[in-house]
Short mmCIF file of C-alpha atoms and ligand atoms in Angstrom, two decimals:
data_model
loop_
_atom_site.label_atom_id
_atom_site.label_comp_id
_atom_site.label_asym_id
_atom_site.label_seq_id
_atom_site.Cartn_x
_atom_site.Cartn_y
_atom_site.Cartn_z
CA MET A 1 -15.52 -6.77 20.35
CA THR A 2 -12.80 -4.49 19.20
CA ALA A 3 -15.47 -1.47 17.16
CA PRO A 4 -16.30 -1.86 13.45
CA TYR A 5 -14.37 0.50 10.81
CA ASN A 6 -15.22 3.63 11.57
CA LYS A 7 -13.74 6.65 9.39
CA GLU A 8 -13.72 8.73 12.24
CA ASN A 9 -11.09 6.70 14.19
CA PHE A 10 -8.21 7.60 11.50
CA ASP A 11 -5.40 9.67 12.63
CA LEU A 12 -3.91 10.88 9.06
CA SER A 13 -1.32 12.20 9.26
CA PRO A 14 -0.96 15.48 7.02
CA SER A 15 1.67 13.36 4.36
CA ARG A 16 -0.65 10.71 4.46
CA ARG A 17 -3.11 13.24 2.73
CA GLU A 18 -1.26 15.24 0.51
CA GLY A 19 -0.15 14.89 -2.90
CA ASN A 20 -1.18 13.43 -6.18
CA GLY A 21 -0.90 9.35 -5.55
CA THR A 22 2.75 9.05 -5.38
CA GLY A 23 2.59 8.61 -1.80
CA ARG A 24 -0.63 6.59 -2.12
CA LEU A 25 -1.20 2.36 -1.20
CA VAL A 26 -4.65 0.74 -3.15
CA VAL A 27 -5.30 -2.43 -2.46
CA ILE A 28 -8.46 -3.38 -4.86
CA GLY A 29 -9.69 -6.01 -2.62
CA GLY A 30 -10.72 -6.63 1.22
CA GLY A 31 -10.20 -10.01 1.76
CA ALA A 32 -7.58 -11.74 3.61
CA ALA A 33 -4.69 -10.70 1.55
CA GLY A 34 -6.00 -7.50 0.81
CA PHE A 35 -5.98 -6.80 4.69
CA PHE A 36 -2.62 -8.06 5.46
CA CYS A 37 -0.68 -6.17 2.74
CA ALA A 38 -2.57 -3.06 3.47
CA VAL A 39 -2.66 -3.28 7.58
CA ASN A 40 1.85 -3.75 7.03
CA ALA A 41 1.75 -0.95 4.93
CA ALA A 42 0.64 1.37 6.77
CA ARG A 43 2.36 0.32 9.76
CA LEU A 44 5.59 -0.12 8.31
CA ASN A 45 5.63 2.84 6.33
CA ARG A 46 3.13 5.78 8.08
CA HIS A 47 3.98 8.73 5.24
CA LEU A 48 2.64 5.62 2.97
CA GLN A 49 -1.61 7.09 2.62
CA VAL A 50 -3.44 3.24 2.56
CA THR A 51 -7.31 2.86 0.58
CA ILE A 52 -8.81 -0.84 0.19
CA VAL A 53 -11.20 -0.30 -2.10
CA GLU A 54 -13.17 -3.41 -1.42
CA LYS A 55 -16.60 -4.03 -4.44
CA THR A 56 -18.97 -5.95 -1.92
CA SER A 57 -19.81 -4.23 0.90
CA ARG A 58 -18.71 -6.55 2.85
CA LEU A 59 -14.90 -6.84 3.98
CA LEU A 60 -12.75 -10.00 5.09
CA SER A 61 -16.32 -12.19 3.92
CA LYS A 62 -14.88 -15.49 3.48
CA VAL A 63 -12.95 -15.00 6.65
CA LYS A 64 -16.22 -15.11 8.14
CA VAL A 65 -17.77 -18.30 7.06
CA SER A 66 -14.40 -19.93 6.23
CA GLY A 67 -13.58 -23.04 8.52
CA GLY A 68 -17.08 -23.56 8.53
CA GLY A 69 -17.37 -20.21 10.59
CA ARG A 70 -13.77 -20.32 12.98
CA CYS A 71 -11.33 -19.67 10.27
CA ASN A 72 -8.75 -22.48 9.21
CA VAL A 73 -5.46 -19.16 9.95
CA THR A 74 -2.94 -21.87 8.41
CA HIS A 75 -1.54 -25.67 9.45
CA ALA A 76 0.84 -26.44 11.64
CA LEU A 77 3.30 -27.42 9.13
CA PHE A 78 6.99 -25.65 10.11
CA ASP A 79 8.13 -26.89 7.52
CA ILE A 80 8.86 -24.93 4.34
CA ALA A 81 9.69 -28.57 2.48
CA GLU A 82 6.63 -30.00 2.90
CA MET A 83 4.58 -27.46 4.13
CA SER A 84 4.60 -26.10 -0.20
CA LYS A 85 3.72 -30.02 -1.15
CA ARG A 86 0.17 -29.08 -0.26
CA TYR A 87 -0.16 -26.47 -3.42
CA PRO A 88 -0.79 -28.20 -5.99
CA ARG A 89 -0.61 -25.32 -8.33
CA GLY A 90 2.41 -22.73 -7.21
CA GLN A 91 4.64 -24.90 -5.42
CA ASN A 92 8.22 -23.72 -6.40
CA PHE A 93 6.41 -20.14 -6.22
CA VAL A 94 5.24 -20.94 -2.46
CA LYS A 95 8.90 -22.23 -1.50
CA LYS A 96 10.40 -18.58 -1.88
CA THR A 97 7.69 -17.11 -0.72
CA PHE A 98 7.06 -19.36 2.19
CA HIS A 99 11.21 -18.28 3.16
CA GLN A 100 10.10 -14.78 3.93
CA PHE A 101 7.59 -15.07 5.84
CA PHE A 102 6.12 -18.92 6.43
CA THR A 103 3.43 -19.80 9.74
CA THR A 104 5.46 -19.25 12.83
CA ASN A 105 4.69 -15.50 11.25
CA THR A 106 1.56 -16.04 10.83
CA ILE A 107 1.03 -17.63 14.55
CA ASP A 108 3.54 -15.24 16.16
CA TRP A 109 1.71 -11.84 14.24
CA PHE A 110 -1.67 -12.22 15.60
CA GLY A 111 0.00 -13.64 18.46
CA GLN A 112 1.02 -9.95 19.00
CA ARG A 113 -1.61 -8.78 18.88
CA GLY A 114 -2.95 -10.47 21.05
CA VAL A 115 -4.70 -13.42 19.04
CA THR A 116 -3.99 -17.19 20.49
CA LEU A 117 -4.22 -19.97 18.28
CA LYS A 118 -4.72 -23.82 18.48
CA THR A 119 -4.14 -26.38 17.08
CA GLU A 120 -6.87 -29.47 16.14
CA PRO A 121 -5.12 -32.69 16.16
CA ASP A 122 -5.75 -33.17 12.12
CA GLY A 123 -2.91 -29.88 11.90
CA ARG A 124 -5.72 -27.21 11.47
CA MET A 125 -4.29 -24.35 13.37
CA PHE A 126 -7.88 -22.01 14.25
CA PRO A 127 -8.56 -18.97 16.67
CA ALA A 128 -8.80 -20.36 20.37
CA THR A 129 -11.67 -18.69 20.40
CA ASN A 130 -13.37 -21.03 17.48
CA SER A 131 -15.17 -17.84 16.35
CA SER A 132 -13.77 -16.37 13.00
CA GLN A 133 -14.84 -12.52 14.27
CA THR A 134 -11.74 -12.76 16.72
CA ILE A 135 -9.38 -12.47 13.09
CA ILE A 136 -11.69 -9.82 11.71
CA ASP A 137 -11.14 -7.36 14.68
CA CYS A 138 -7.99 -7.66 14.65
CA LEU A 139 -7.59 -6.98 11.36
CA ILE A 140 -10.34 -3.92 12.21
CA ALA A 141 -7.86 -3.14 14.74
CA GLU A 142 -5.26 -2.27 12.90
CA VAL A 143 -6.53 -0.36 10.19
CA ASN A 144 -8.35 2.29 12.48
CA LYS A 145 -4.26 1.74 14.51
CA TYR A 146 -3.34 2.78 11.69
CA GLY A 147 -5.72 4.38 8.89
CA VAL A 148 -5.78 2.61 6.70
CA ASP A 149 -9.19 3.95 4.42
CA ILE A 150 -11.63 1.84 2.98
CA ARG A 151 -13.78 2.40 -0.29
CA LEU A 152 -17.15 -0.87 0.12
CA ASN A 153 -18.89 -0.38 -2.77
CA THR A 154 -16.18 0.29 -5.32
CA GLU A 155 -15.21 -1.97 -8.26
CA VAL A 156 -12.10 -1.57 -9.97
CA LYS A 157 -12.93 -1.72 -13.24
CA ALA A 158 -9.74 -0.37 -15.03
CA ILE A 159 -6.00 0.15 -14.67
CA ALA A 160 -3.61 2.11 -16.79
CA LYS A 161 -0.45 3.28 -15.99
CA GLU A 162 0.00 7.11 -17.03
CA GLU A 163 3.60 9.01 -15.94
CA GLY A 164 4.37 6.34 -13.38
CA LEU A 165 0.88 6.72 -11.28
CA PHE A 166 -1.76 4.31 -11.80
CA ARG A 167 -4.76 5.82 -12.63
CA LEU A 168 -8.02 3.39 -11.01
CA THR A 169 -11.08 3.72 -12.44
CA PHE A 170 -13.85 2.44 -11.15
CA ALA A 171 -17.38 1.26 -11.60
CA ASN A 172 -19.43 4.63 -10.99
CA GLY A 173 -16.35 6.63 -13.42
CA ALA A 174 -14.46 8.18 -10.23
CA ASN A 175 -11.85 8.40 -10.39
CA LEU A 176 -8.28 7.53 -8.16
CA ASN A 177 -4.47 7.97 -8.68
CA ALA A 178 -1.72 5.91 -6.80
CA GLY A 179 1.81 5.01 -6.68
CA TYR A 180 1.59 1.58 -6.36
CA VAL A 181 -1.38 -0.87 -6.63
CA CYS A 182 -1.19 -3.89 -5.21
CA ILE A 183 -3.96 -6.61 -6.72
CA ALA A 184 -5.32 -8.62 -4.64
CA CYS A 185 -9.35 -8.97 -5.59
CA GLY A 186 -9.42 -12.88 -5.72
CA GLY A 187 -10.04 -15.61 -7.51
CA TYR A 188 -12.75 -15.70 -10.21
CA PRO A 189 -14.54 -18.29 -11.44
CA LYS A 190 -15.06 -16.64 -15.41
CA ALA A 191 -11.54 -16.32 -17.81
CA SER A 192 -13.91 -13.22 -19.37
CA MET A 193 -13.76 -11.45 -15.58
CA PHE A 194 -9.58 -11.25 -15.26
CA HIS A 195 -9.48 -9.21 -18.90
CA TRP A 196 -9.04 -5.91 -16.47
CA LEU A 197 -6.60 -7.79 -15.54
CA GLU A 198 -5.18 -8.91 -18.67
CA LYS A 199 -4.89 -5.08 -20.48
CA LEU A 200 -2.35 -4.29 -17.92
CA GLY A 201 0.33 -7.18 -19.68
CA HIS A 202 -0.56 -9.71 -17.49
CA THR A 203 -1.38 -13.88 -18.74
CA ILE A 204 -3.50 -15.85 -16.96
CA THR A 205 -4.09 -19.15 -16.79
CA ALA A 206 -7.82 -19.62 -16.91
CA PRO A 207 -9.72 -20.86 -14.09
CA THR A 208 -10.83 -23.94 -13.04
CA PRO A 209 -12.88 -24.96 -8.84
CA SER A 210 -11.39 -27.37 -6.78
CA LEU A 211 -11.78 -28.80 -4.10
CA PHE A 212 -15.53 -30.22 -4.85
CA THR A 213 -16.90 -33.08 -3.83
CA PHE A 214 -17.76 -35.81 -6.16
CA ASN A 215 -21.34 -37.12 -7.68
CA LEU A 216 -22.83 -40.43 -8.13
CA PRO A 217 -26.57 -39.66 -9.38
CA LYS A 218 -28.68 -42.65 -7.91
CA HIS A 219 -25.91 -44.82 -7.70
CA PRO A 220 -27.70 -46.95 -4.37
CA ILE A 221 -23.99 -45.62 -2.30
CA THR A 222 -25.36 -42.66 -1.44
CA ALA A 223 -28.55 -44.92 0.79
CA LEU A 224 -24.54 -45.33 2.87
CA MET A 225 -24.55 -41.54 3.41
CA GLY A 226 -22.35 -40.64 7.59
CA VAL A 227 -20.73 -43.82 6.67
CA SER A 228 -16.76 -42.83 7.23
CA VAL A 229 -14.35 -45.15 6.35
CA ALA A 230 -10.38 -44.15 7.94
CA ASN A 231 -7.80 -44.60 5.41
CA ALA A 232 -9.16 -46.16 1.63
CA ILE A 233 -6.92 -45.33 -1.71
CA VAL A 234 -9.09 -43.69 -4.64
CA LYS A 235 -7.81 -43.32 -7.94
CA ILE A 236 -8.90 -41.99 -11.00
CA GLU A 237 -8.82 -43.49 -14.24
CA GLY A 238 -7.68 -42.45 -16.56
CA SER A 239 -5.51 -40.71 -14.94
CA LYS A 240 -2.48 -40.40 -13.09
CA LEU A 241 -4.65 -39.09 -9.50
CA THR A 242 -4.16 -41.58 -6.25
CA GLU A 243 -4.88 -40.69 -3.18
CA GLN A 244 -4.78 -42.40 -0.05
CA GLY A 245 -6.91 -41.09 3.71
CA ALA A 246 -10.32 -40.83 4.39
CA VAL A 247 -13.29 -41.14 1.99
CA LEU A 248 -17.26 -39.94 3.49
CA ILE A 249 -19.84 -41.36 1.64
CA THR A 250 -22.95 -38.35 1.28
CA HIS A 251 -26.29 -38.02 -0.02
CA TRP A 252 -24.98 -36.95 -3.31
CA GLY A 253 -22.19 -39.45 -3.33
CA LEU A 254 -18.36 -38.88 -2.40
CA SER A 255 -16.72 -36.24 -0.27
CA GLY A 256 -13.97 -36.66 2.83
CA PRO A 257 -9.92 -35.63 3.26
CA ALA A 258 -9.29 -37.68 -0.31
CA ILE A 259 -11.26 -36.79 -2.29
CA LEU A 260 -10.80 -33.45 -1.70
CA ARG A 261 -7.45 -34.17 -1.98
CA LEU A 262 -8.14 -36.02 -5.42
CA SER A 263 -10.34 -32.39 -6.46
CA ALA A 264 -7.27 -30.54 -6.22
CA TRP A 265 -4.18 -32.45 -7.50
CA GLY A 266 -6.77 -33.16 -10.33
CA ALA A 267 -8.51 -28.83 -10.76
CA ARG A 268 -7.37 -29.64 -14.16
CA VAL A 269 -7.64 -32.79 -15.33
CA LEU A 270 -11.13 -33.53 -13.99
CA ALA A 271 -12.66 -29.89 -15.57
CA THR A 272 -11.07 -31.51 -18.77
CA PHE A 273 -13.19 -35.02 -18.23
CA ASN A 274 -16.26 -32.89 -18.27
CA TYR A 275 -16.82 -34.23 -13.95
CA GLN A 276 -17.38 -37.87 -15.19
CA PHE A 277 -14.79 -40.22 -14.88
CA LYS A 278 -14.65 -43.24 -13.07
CA VAL A 279 -13.08 -44.01 -9.89
CA HIS A 280 -12.06 -47.45 -7.84
CA ILE A 281 -11.52 -47.60 -4.61
CA ASN A 282 -9.96 -49.91 -2.70
CA TRP A 283 -11.57 -50.41 0.63
CA LEU A 284 -9.15 -51.65 2.71
CA PRO A 285 -5.49 -50.86 1.34
CA GLN A 286 -3.52 -52.58 3.69
CA TYR A 287 -4.82 -55.73 0.42
CA HIS A 288 -5.26 -56.09 -3.15
CA GLU A 289 -6.66 -58.82 -4.95
CA GLN A 290 -4.30 -61.46 -4.35
CA SER A 291 -3.52 -61.29 -1.14
CA LEU A 292 -7.38 -60.15 0.27
CA LYS A 293 -8.16 -64.26 -1.64
CA GLU A 294 -5.25 -65.69 1.12
CA ALA A 295 -6.94 -63.77 3.59
CA PHE A 296 -10.53 -64.69 2.49
CA ARG A 297 -8.55 -68.52 3.38
CA ASN A 298 -7.54 -68.44 6.51
CA ILE A 299 -10.94 -66.25 7.25
CA ARG A 300 -12.80 -69.58 6.58
CA SER A 301 -11.17 -72.25 7.88
CA ALA A 302 -10.94 -70.31 11.16
CA HIS A 303 -14.70 -68.97 11.20
CA ALA A 304 -16.15 -71.75 8.94
CA ALA A 305 -19.34 -71.91 10.79
CA LYS A 306 -19.91 -68.34 10.81
CA LYS A 307 -22.50 -65.94 8.85
CA ILE A 308 -20.35 -63.81 6.91
CA VAL A 309 -22.56 -60.82 7.64
CA ASN A 310 -21.31 -60.62 11.40
CA ASP A 311 -18.09 -61.39 10.88
CA ASN A 312 -17.17 -58.98 10.02
CA SER A 313 -13.63 -59.90 10.41
CA LEU A 314 -11.97 -57.30 8.00
CA HIS A 315 -13.12 -54.17 10.45
CA LEU A 316 -14.82 -51.85 7.78
CA PRO A 317 -18.39 -49.64 8.76
CA GLN A 318 -20.37 -52.48 9.46
CA ARG A 319 -22.91 -51.14 6.87
CA LEU A 320 -20.54 -50.55 3.76
CA TRP A 321 -20.06 -54.31 4.52
CA GLN A 322 -22.68 -55.63 4.80
CA PHE A 323 -23.85 -52.56 1.94
CA LEU A 324 -20.76 -54.67 -0.51
CA LEU A 325 -22.51 -58.17 0.24
CA ALA A 326 -26.23 -57.22 -1.14
CA GLN A 327 -24.14 -56.13 -3.97
CA ALA A 328 -22.24 -59.90 -4.77
CA GLU A 329 -25.63 -61.13 -3.88
CA ILE A 330 -24.81 -62.50 -0.68
CA SER A 331 -27.65 -62.79 1.45
CA ASP A 332 -27.45 -62.76 5.40
CA GLU A 333 -27.84 -66.66 5.79
CA VAL A 334 -24.36 -67.62 3.89
CA ARG A 335 -21.67 -68.97 6.54
CA TRP A 336 -18.49 -68.77 5.04
CA ALA A 337 -18.05 -72.55 3.92
CA ASP A 338 -21.14 -71.53 2.21
CA LEU A 339 -19.76 -68.77 -0.01
CA ALA A 340 -19.30 -70.10 -3.63
CA ALA A 341 -15.49 -68.81 -5.44
CA LYS A 342 -17.48 -67.01 -8.47
CA THR A 343 -18.85 -64.58 -5.33
CA GLU A 344 -16.27 -64.61 -3.54
CA ASN A 345 -14.11 -63.10 -6.00
CA GLN A 346 -16.72 -61.00 -6.98
CA LEU A 347 -17.29 -59.40 -3.43
CA ILE A 348 -13.12 -59.61 -3.03
CA LYS A 349 -13.10 -56.94 -6.17
CA SER A 350 -15.80 -54.57 -4.84
CA LEU A 351 -13.89 -54.84 -1.44
CA VAL A 352 -10.26 -54.14 -3.57
CA ASP A 353 -11.84 -52.84 -6.39
CA TYR A 354 -14.54 -50.78 -6.08
CA VAL A 355 -15.34 -47.90 -8.99
CA VAL A 356 -17.78 -45.53 -9.33
CA GLU A 357 -19.58 -42.86 -12.20
CA VAL A 358 -18.98 -39.88 -11.39
CA ASN A 359 -20.65 -36.95 -12.52
CA GLY A 360 -20.31 -33.80 -11.86
CA LYS A 361 -19.15 -32.67 -8.91
CA THR A 362 -20.29 -29.95 -5.83
CA THR A 363 -18.62 -27.63 -4.30
CA PHE A 364 -17.44 -28.08 -0.92
CA LYS A 365 -19.37 -26.26 1.33
CA GLU A 366 -16.89 -25.67 4.17
CA GLU A 367 -13.86 -24.15 1.94
CA PHE A 368 -13.32 -24.48 -1.36
CA VAL A 369 -11.10 -22.12 -4.28
CA THR A 370 -9.83 -20.70 -7.44
CA ALA A 371 -7.12 -22.61 -9.67
CA GLY A 372 -5.60 -20.37 -12.49
CA GLY A 373 -4.79 -17.11 -11.81
CA ILE A 374 -1.86 -14.57 -12.60
CA GLU A 375 0.73 -16.61 -13.87
CA LEU A 376 3.18 -16.87 -11.29
CA ASN A 377 7.06 -16.32 -13.92
CA GLU A 378 5.40 -12.82 -14.69
CA VAL A 379 5.80 -12.21 -10.71
CA ASP A 380 8.86 -11.75 -8.38
CA ALA A 381 8.72 -14.04 -6.25
CA ASN A 382 10.51 -11.76 -3.31
CA THR A 383 8.08 -9.24 -3.76
CA LEU A 384 5.49 -9.50 -5.34
CA MET A 385 6.24 -6.99 -7.88
CA SER A 386 4.48 -7.09 -11.22
CA LYS A 387 7.84 -8.28 -13.51
CA LYS A 388 6.03 -5.96 -16.42
CA VAL A 389 3.86 -3.10 -14.63
CA PRO A 390 6.82 -1.31 -11.87
CA ASN A 391 4.32 -1.02 -8.89
CA LEU A 392 2.10 -3.07 -9.10
CA PHE A 393 1.87 -6.25 -6.96
CA PHE A 394 -0.23 -8.87 -6.38
CA ALA A 395 -1.53 -10.98 -3.10
CA GLY A 396 -3.26 -14.10 -3.05
CA GLU A 397 -5.86 -16.61 -4.36
CA ILE A 398 -5.49 -13.96 -8.24
CA LEU A 399 -2.14 -15.80 -8.53
CA ASP A 400 -2.11 -19.17 -9.93
CA VAL A 401 -1.15 -20.22 -6.44
CA ASP A 402 -3.75 -22.86 -4.24
CA GLY A 403 -3.57 -26.16 -1.23
CA ILE A 404 -5.01 -28.56 -0.73
CA THR A 405 -8.55 -27.80 2.54
CA GLY A 406 -6.66 -27.46 5.90
CA GLY A 407 -5.29 -23.50 5.66
CA PHE A 408 -3.23 -23.84 3.75
CA ASN A 409 -4.78 -21.25 1.10
CA PHE A 410 -4.87 -18.68 3.57
CA GLN A 411 -1.14 -19.21 4.58
CA HIS A 412 -0.37 -18.27 1.11
CA ALA A 413 -2.69 -15.26 1.50
CA TRP A 414 -1.17 -13.46 4.22
CA THR A 415 2.75 -14.79 3.07
CA SER A 416 1.87 -12.98 -0.02
CA GLY A 417 -0.06 -10.27 1.19
CA TRP A 418 2.56 -9.21 3.44
CA ILE A 419 5.85 -8.99 1.52
CA ALA A 420 4.30 -6.91 -0.57
CA ALA A 421 3.65 -4.63 1.84
CA GLN A 422 6.79 -5.52 2.90
CA GLN A 423 8.08 -4.28 0.02
CA ILE A 424 5.42 -1.20 -0.78
CA ALA A 425 6.97 -0.07 2.22
CA ALA A 426 10.33 -0.33 1.79
CA LEU A 427 9.90 1.28 -2.59
CA ALA A 428 7.86 4.36 -0.88
CA LYS A 429 10.08 5.46 2.26
C1 FAD B 501 -16.51 -20.80 2.28
C2 FAD B 501 -15.22 -21.03 2.05
C3 FAD B 501 -14.51 -21.36 2.75
C4 FAD B 501 -13.01 -20.71 3.11
N1 FAD B 501 -12.24 -21.61 3.86
C5 FAD B 501 -11.11 -21.59 4.08
C6 FAD B 501 -10.15 -22.11 5.16
O1 FAD B 501 -10.65 -22.66 6.32
N2 FAD B 501 -8.69 -21.97 5.42
C7 FAD B 501 -7.60 -21.49 4.18
O2 FAD B 501 -6.87 -22.51 4.27
N3 FAD B 501 -9.19 -20.78 3.10
C8 FAD B 501 -9.65 -20.96 3.39
N4 FAD B 501 -10.63 -20.62 1.19
C9 FAD B 501 -10.34 -20.16 0.90
C10 FAD B 501 -9.65 -18.61 1.07
O3 FAD B 501 -10.94 -17.86 2.15
C11 FAD B 501 -9.25 -18.07 0.92
O4 FAD B 501 -8.36 -18.92 -0.36
C12 FAD B 501 -9.19 -16.16 0.86
O5 FAD B 501 -10.00 -16.30 1.62
C13 FAD B 501 -8.60 -15.77 -0.13
O6 FAD B 501 -7.92 -14.73 0.43
P1 FAD B 501 -7.16 -12.91 -1.20
O7 FAD B 501 -8.20 -11.75 -0.40
O8 FAD B 501 -7.16 -13.39 -1.57
O9 FAD B 501 -8.88 -13.39 -1.66
P2 FAD B 501 -11.00 -12.71 -1.16
O10 FAD B 501 -11.65 -13.55 -0.14
O11 FAD B 501 -11.62 -14.11 -2.03
O12 FAD B 501 -11.48 -11.57 -1.62
C14 FAD B 501 -10.82 -10.71 -2.00
C15 FAD B 501 -11.69 -9.85 -2.61
O13 FAD B 501 -11.42 -8.79 -3.51
C16 FAD B 501 -12.19 -8.10 -3.83
N5 FAD B 501 -12.41 -7.71 -5.19
C17 FAD B 501 -12.88 -8.89 -6.56
N6 FAD B 501 -12.67 -7.51 -7.75
C18 FAD B 501 -12.88 -6.75 -6.91
C19 FAD B 501 -12.54 -5.42 -8.19
N7 FAD B 501 -12.54 -5.28 -9.37
N8 FAD B 501 -13.02 -4.35 -7.00
C20 FAD B 501 -12.87 -3.96 -5.80
N9 FAD B 501 -12.54 -5.94 -5.49
C21 FAD B 501 -12.32 -6.75 -5.50
C22 FAD B 501 -13.60 -8.86 -3.33
O14 FAD B 501 -15.79 -9.10 -3.48
C23 FAD B 501 -13.05 -9.69 -2.31
O15 FAD B 501 -13.65 -9.09 -1.18
C24 FAD B 501 -11.88 -20.56 1.34
C25 FAD B 501 -13.05 -19.90 0.24
C26 FAD B 501 -14.37 -20.29 0.75
C27 FAD B 501 -15.05 -19.46 -0.32
#
């Protein structure tokens, strides 16, 4: 394990200590994007004095908890156009940024520092150690190696630019000057928390949560908690939102990849619905109402004497099959031959168009992000520099970029942090 962050480890060259701040980069936020910007800038330009200011007492706290403590570093997708489709907001922006630093570069960057990543069957990539601490140790080792200064419990309250120099004011009233600033403060849940950034002349797209699950308070289907349907189609009434994939029934409602993707793509629409909407589920996507009627005819003639409950020819999870039969008031004794036409229609409807009313959301415990942030047309995707304030940079979730679950948010953090670092290191030469 790497030595923890330690000011005594610093090898600050005299040129790094001197000056009025022109040769200083202040990175605001000790998360993935902030660290990546800081360590790369310090490595690429040894004359740059790099400081990370972090408002809490902890560094890389999301890296630590992400992916259930394993850190889902990136995703094994190696085509930029395909990759960009995983970002409900910022698709065109990441298409440009990924040309400079992509998934392959992330794998190489960590690999060159002794961190091997492994790929899970669904494409998510984790450190081979299965521990997010490996990523943290690697980034802390870089901080120590390149003498990045870290100030904890230091919240930036204001930034002003005077005579070409940034002047940062902290919550305790202290100030720090810098020639370059990279804002990597992550997403904020409330619009009011962005005011200090708006004062720089930037526009904020209102924050909205993304990556959440759907609540079905007191709905009887929640009794099936733990049941997962590998392939269902889920549609949200009153919108064009539709997703196909695995759906998991939980004790509070619906979760699973298809639901999380819907929550990401629909983050803004679902917020306007105040998280109250109807969901239509087709548990058997290979069928629609008409084709399922025909399938039923075949099953009935082939299995006429069999009890329906014991003849799950449609291969649904048995508990879900029993639940849908019970909802259609088909008792355990009913045989296919005895199924009344009206009851059959009701069953077919609930198999291909099961409607539930969602009331509320629950934040996905494995991963959540905030949609919204700094408007992208105010930031140059080639440099990550503000188009409004020269030498001001942005990286990570503070930008109006967010991905679906699977390592896409971290990839954006690495990419944007790296590009900003590259630019700052070059400008400061
Ligand atoms: C539980 C959880 C699990 C996740 N799992 C995954 C995953 O598996 N894969 C994936 O791709 N994404 C995951 N994400 C999303 C991912 O963690 C974030 O998108 C990513 O961490 C964003 O990095 P960031 O550096 O931009 O922001 P953050 O990690 O949020 O870091 C920002 C830092 O800035 C600090 N800060 C804020 N304001 C100030 C200020 N004014 N002054 C000083 N410091 C400030 C904050 O305290 C924070 O430490 C997960 C998120 C959560 C919450």
